[in-house]
Tab-separated table of C-alpha atoms and ligand atoms in Angstrom:
chain	number	residue	atom	x	y	z
A	1	MET	CA	15.390	4.370	-34.951
A	2	GLU	CA	15.976	6.226	-31.873
A	3	ARG	CA	16.807	3.974	-29.360
A	4	ASN	CA	16.492	5.351	-25.828
A	5	THR	CA	15.837	4.889	-22.425
A	6	LEU	CA	11.890	6.175	-22.369
A	7	ALA	CA	11.215	4.109	-25.773
A	8	MET	CA	11.902	0.993	-24.520
A	9	VAL	CA	9.856	1.155	-21.284
A	10	HIS	CA	7.314	2.634	-23.640
A	11	ASP	CA	7.813	-0.533	-25.902
A	12	PHE	CA	6.550	-2.514	-22.989
A	13	LEU	CA	3.877	-1.584	-21.857
A	14	ARG	CA	2.290	-1.451	-25.427
A	15	GLN	CA	3.503	-5.449	-24.513
A	16	HIS	CA	2.666	-5.743	-21.572
A	17	VAL	CA	-0.756	-3.547	-20.538
A	18	HIS	CA	-4.386	-4.317	-21.229
A	19	SER	CA	-7.569	-2.975	-21.850
A	20	GLY	CA	-8.667	-3.158	-17.962
A	21	ALA	CA	-5.816	-2.929	-16.294
A	22	LEU	CA	-4.670	-1.610	-12.692
A	23	CYS	CA	-1.575	0.314	-13.274
A	24	ILE	CA	0.594	2.889	-10.930
A	25	ASP	CA	2.394	5.196	-12.415
A	26	ALA	CA	4.848	6.111	-8.758
A	27	THR	CA	6.204	9.613	-10.435
A	28	ALA	CA	4.054	11.161	-12.742
A	29	GLY	CA	5.843	14.249	-13.742
A	30	ARG	CA	4.516	16.001	-17.113
A	31	GLY	CA	2.323	12.850	-17.656
A	32	ARG	CA	3.209	10.923	-20.310
A	33	ASP	CA	4.287	7.990	-18.444
A	34	THR	CA	0.746	9.123	-16.880
A	35	ALA	CA	-1.142	8.626	-20.247
A	36	LEU	CA	0.282	6.480	-21.512
A	37	LEU	CA	-1.108	4.355	-19.324
A	38	CYS	CA	-4.427	5.311	-19.684
A	39	ARG	CA	-3.898	5.089	-22.774
A	40	LEU	CA	-3.397	0.836	-23.022
A	41	ALA	CA	-5.221	0.256	-20.246
A	42	GLY	CA	-9.024	2.174	-21.644
A	43	PRO	CA	-12.416	3.252	-20.385
A	44	ASP	CA	-12.340	-0.043	-17.813
A	45	GLY	CA	-8.795	-0.460	-16.103
A	46	ARG	CA	-7.914	2.530	-13.325
A	47	VAL	CA	-4.772	4.597	-12.903
A	48	PHE	CA	-3.418	5.803	-9.910
A	49	ALA	CA	-0.309	8.620	-10.103
A	50	PHE	CA	1.839	9.959	-8.098
A	51	ASP	CA	3.615	13.536	-7.045
A	52	ILE	CA	4.922	14.966	-4.091
A	53	GLN	CA	4.586	17.697	-6.000
A	54	GLN	CA	1.100	19.598	-6.939
A	55	CYS	CA	3.238	21.548	-10.507
A	56	ALA	CA	3.159	17.636	-11.683
A	57	LEU	CA	-0.468	16.782	-10.097
A	58	ASP	CA	-1.544	20.101	-11.843
A	59	GLN	CA	0.647	19.134	-15.510
A	60	THR	CA	-0.714	15.760	-15.633
A	61	ALA	CA	-3.648	16.196	-15.107
A	62	ALA	CA	-3.908	18.838	-18.044
A	63	LEU	CA	-2.223	16.398	-20.363
A	64	LEU	CA	-5.267	14.048	-19.879
A	65	ALA	CA	-7.926	16.331	-20.187
A	66	SER	CA	-6.219	17.643	-23.038
A	67	GLU	CA	-6.016	13.797	-24.658
A	68	GLY	CA	-9.911	12.924	-22.738
A	69	LEU	CA	-8.244	10.433	-20.733
A	70	GLN	CA	-8.987	10.131	-16.281
A	71	ALA	CA	-6.834	8.894	-13.407
A	72	GLU	CA	-6.628	9.449	-10.265
A	73	LEU	CA	-3.651	11.522	-8.504
A	74	HIS	CA	-2.277	11.450	-4.929
A	75	LEU	CA	0.046	14.031	-4.306
A	76	ASP	CA	1.714	11.741	-1.896
A	77	SER	CA	5.038	9.686	-1.694
A	78	HIS	CA	4.778	6.567	-4.195
A	79	ALA	CA	6.664	5.014	-1.199
A	80	ASN	CA	3.550	4.921	0.497
A	81	MET	CA	1.370	3.229	-2.647
A	82	ASN	CA	-0.107	0.946	-0.330
A	83	HIS	CA	-1.511	3.319	1.530
A	84	TYR	CA	-3.966	2.539	-2.354
A	85	ALA	CA	-3.861	-0.937	-3.426
A	86	LEU	CA	-4.013	-4.116	-2.338
A	87	ALA	CA	-1.115	-6.539	-2.865
A	88	GLY	CA	-0.970	-8.633	-4.583
A	89	SER	CA	-3.689	-6.444	-6.551
A	90	VAL	CA	-1.883	-4.681	-9.913
A	91	ASP	CA	-1.368	-4.609	-13.444
A	92	CYS	CA	2.067	-2.858	-14.392
A	93	ILE	CA	3.572	-0.093	-12.413
A	94	VAL	CA	5.665	1.682	-13.194
A	95	PHE	CA	9.035	4.913	-12.293
A	96	ASN	CA	10.788	7.520	-13.767
A	97	PHE	CA	13.323	8.234	-11.314
A	98	GLY	CA	15.190	11.975	-10.883
A	99	ARG	CA	13.248	15.843	-11.546
A	100	LEU	CA	10.670	17.101	-12.706
A	101	PRO	CA	11.685	18.353	-16.358
A	102	GLY	CA	11.479	22.663	-15.775
A	103	GLY	CA	10.865	22.372	-11.767
A	104	ASP	CA	12.983	22.747	-9.197
A	105	PRO	CA	15.917	20.972	-9.380
A	106	MET	CA	16.241	20.688	-5.378
A	107	ILE	CA	13.442	18.259	-5.946
A	108	MET	CA	14.452	14.722	-6.808
A	109	THR	CA	13.261	11.202	-6.215
A	110	ARG	CA	16.350	10.393	-3.970
A	111	ALA	CA	17.490	6.803	-2.297
A	112	ASP	CA	16.031	5.717	0.501
A	113	SER	CA	11.936	6.704	-0.388
A	114	SER	CA	12.381	5.157	-4.047
A	115	VAL	CA	13.901	1.623	-2.272
A	116	ALA	CA	10.818	1.958	0.339
A	117	ALA	CA	8.522	3.160	-3.410
A	118	VAL	CA	9.946	-0.875	-5.576
A	119	LYS	CA	9.514	-2.934	-2.331
A	120	ALA	CA	5.864	-2.147	-1.616
A	121	ALA	CA	5.410	-1.844	-5.663
A	122	LEU	CA	7.168	-6.147	-5.624
A	123	GLU	CA	4.327	-6.482	-3.368
A	124	LEU	CA	1.518	-4.860	-4.634
A	125	LEU	CA	2.555	-6.607	-8.311
A	126	LYS	CA	0.109	-9.705	-8.364
A	127	PRO	CA	0.992	-13.047	-10.676
A	128	GLY	CA	1.506	-12.090	-14.444
A	129	GLY	CA	2.111	-8.346	-13.436
A	130	VAL	CA	4.959	-6.139	-14.167
A	131	MET	CA	7.041	-3.168	-13.583
A	132	ALA	CA	9.720	-0.543	-15.714
A	133	LEU	CA	12.042	1.025	-14.590
A	134	ALA	CA	12.924	4.303	-15.600
A	135	ILE	CA	16.893	4.535	-13.888
A	136	TYR	CA	18.568	8.601	-14.225
A	137	TYR	CA	22.002	9.222	-12.403
A	138	GLY	CA	25.267	11.055	-12.933
A	139	GLY	CA	25.608	14.351	-12.692
A	140	ALA	CA	23.465	16.375	-10.513
A	141	ASN	CA	21.102	13.081	-9.765
A	142	GLY	CA	24.612	11.257	-8.020
A	143	TYR	CA	25.049	7.168	-8.255
A	144	GLY	CA	23.764	6.714	-5.062
A	145	GLU	CA	20.172	6.249	-5.899
A	146	ARG	CA	20.665	4.233	-8.926
A	147	ASP	CA	23.440	2.096	-7.066
A	148	ALA	CA	20.524	1.776	-3.570
A	149	LEU	CA	18.250	0.090	-5.973
A	150	LEU	CA	19.849	-1.483	-8.388
A	151	GLU	CA	22.088	-3.396	-4.647
A	152	ALA	CA	18.305	-3.245	-4.097
A	153	LEU	CA	16.937	-5.588	-6.779
A	154	ARG	CA	19.516	-7.708	-7.193
A	155	GLY	CA	17.823	-9.137	-3.621
A	156	VAL	CA	14.200	-9.807	-5.232
A	157	ASP	CA	13.372	-13.155	-4.465
A	158	GLU	CA	14.068	-15.244	-8.050
A	159	ARG	CA	11.585	-17.935	-6.635
A	160	HIS	CA	8.757	-15.557	-7.852
A	161	TYR	CA	9.871	-12.315	-9.509
A	162	SER	CA	12.570	-11.441	-12.555
A	163	VAL	CA	14.472	-8.262	-13.334
A	164	LEU	CA	16.219	-7.456	-16.669
A	165	CYS	CA	18.975	-4.142	-15.813
A	166	CYS	CA	19.346	-3.035	-19.866
A	167	ASP	CA	22.752	-0.639	-19.897
A	168	TRP	CA	23.834	0.781	-22.565
A	169	ARG	CA	27.590	-0.353	-22.979
A	170	ASN	CA	29.151	1.784	-25.944
A	171	ARG	CA	27.370	5.494	-24.525
A	172	GLY	CA	28.605	8.240	-23.692
A	173	GLY	CA	28.401	10.571	-20.407
A	174	ASP	CA	25.103	7.904	-18.167
A	175	PRO	CA	22.442	7.646	-19.920
A	176	PRO	CA	19.720	6.045	-18.484
A	177	MET	CA	19.037	2.275	-17.689
A	178	ALA	CA	15.659	0.744	-17.888
A	179	VAL	CA	15.111	-1.864	-15.474
A	180	PHE	CA	12.436	-4.360	-15.502
A	181	VAL	CA	11.156	-6.374	-13.256
A	182	TRP	CA	7.640	-9.372	-14.187
A	183	ARG	CA	5.934	-11.065	-11.058
A	184	GLU	CA	6.194	-14.756	-11.882
A	185	MET	CA	2.149	-17.019	-12.064
B	1	SAM	C1	11.662	12.506	-14.354
B	1	SAM	S1	10.196	13.039	-13.324
B	1	SAM	C2	8.969	12.043	-13.799
B	1	SAM	C3	8.526	11.708	-14.811
B	1	SAM	C4	7.519	11.678	-15.702
B	1	SAM	N1	6.572	10.558	-15.422
B	1	SAM	C5	6.419	11.493	-16.991
B	1	SAM	O1	6.058	11.244	-17.332
B	1	SAM	O2	6.960	12.979	-16.923
B	1	SAM	C6	10.144	12.702	-11.635
B	1	SAM	C7	9.125	12.755	-9.798
B	1	SAM	O3	9.603	12.479	-9.598
B	1	SAM	C8	8.902	13.501	-8.670
B	1	SAM	N2	8.582	12.521	-7.216
B	1	SAM	C9	9.578	12.600	-6.437
B	1	SAM	N3	9.946	12.106	-5.316
B	1	SAM	C10	9.085	11.487	-5.851
B	1	SAM	C11	8.414	10.223	-4.029
B	1	SAM	N4	7.880	9.795	-3.639
B	1	SAM	N5	7.532	10.046	-4.442
B	1	SAM	C12	6.399	10.708	-5.630
B	1	SAM	N6	6.858	11.405	-6.866
B	1	SAM	C13	7.938	11.857	-6.667
B	1	SAM	C14	8.884	14.339	-8.612
B	1	SAM	O4	8.473	15.839	-7.895
B	1	SAM	C15	8.898	14.385	-10.354
B	1	SAM	O5	8.017	15.425	-10.875
């Protein structure tokens, strides 16, 4: 069985996202996470997807169209997601940090906006809501964004949220980390 970070994130989404859910894909990219959220939330749900690259939103729109799915796509930074949803209203938020595969290698998620977005996302989650993050680091990504995110997550109030960071211990290179967040009831 293949075990990887993206598969773990998708398993987590399948366990937690129910029909009718309000979901946010904070990094639309090629749209695979958006499409999964749309399938899980179903026709009664709502999915917002953000990306700062129009070519990413175009790829997401094409994937959704090919599967007969619909989401609300926004050409905007995920740091502004709180302009689109009310605090305490969102069931699930997904981040997949890094670069658009096959896209401009100079455009990537960055520590400042990523930390701001995660803080905004924490406020948007409803009690019982969840968040999943896939953090890519090392190589051209460097370690700054990962370290800034982990530091910010360490400071999250444990009375209201549970944060689990999953780090592969016996794999070479810099395998991406999965982080799971639950907002307590
Ligand atoms: C690793 S890709 C996402 C992969 C995607 N979730 C998928 O399923 O294909 C990261 C994406 O984040 C986008 N991105 C970078 N900075 C961003 C920001 N501040 N706000 C929203 N998206 C951003 C990039 O343009 C890129 O498309």
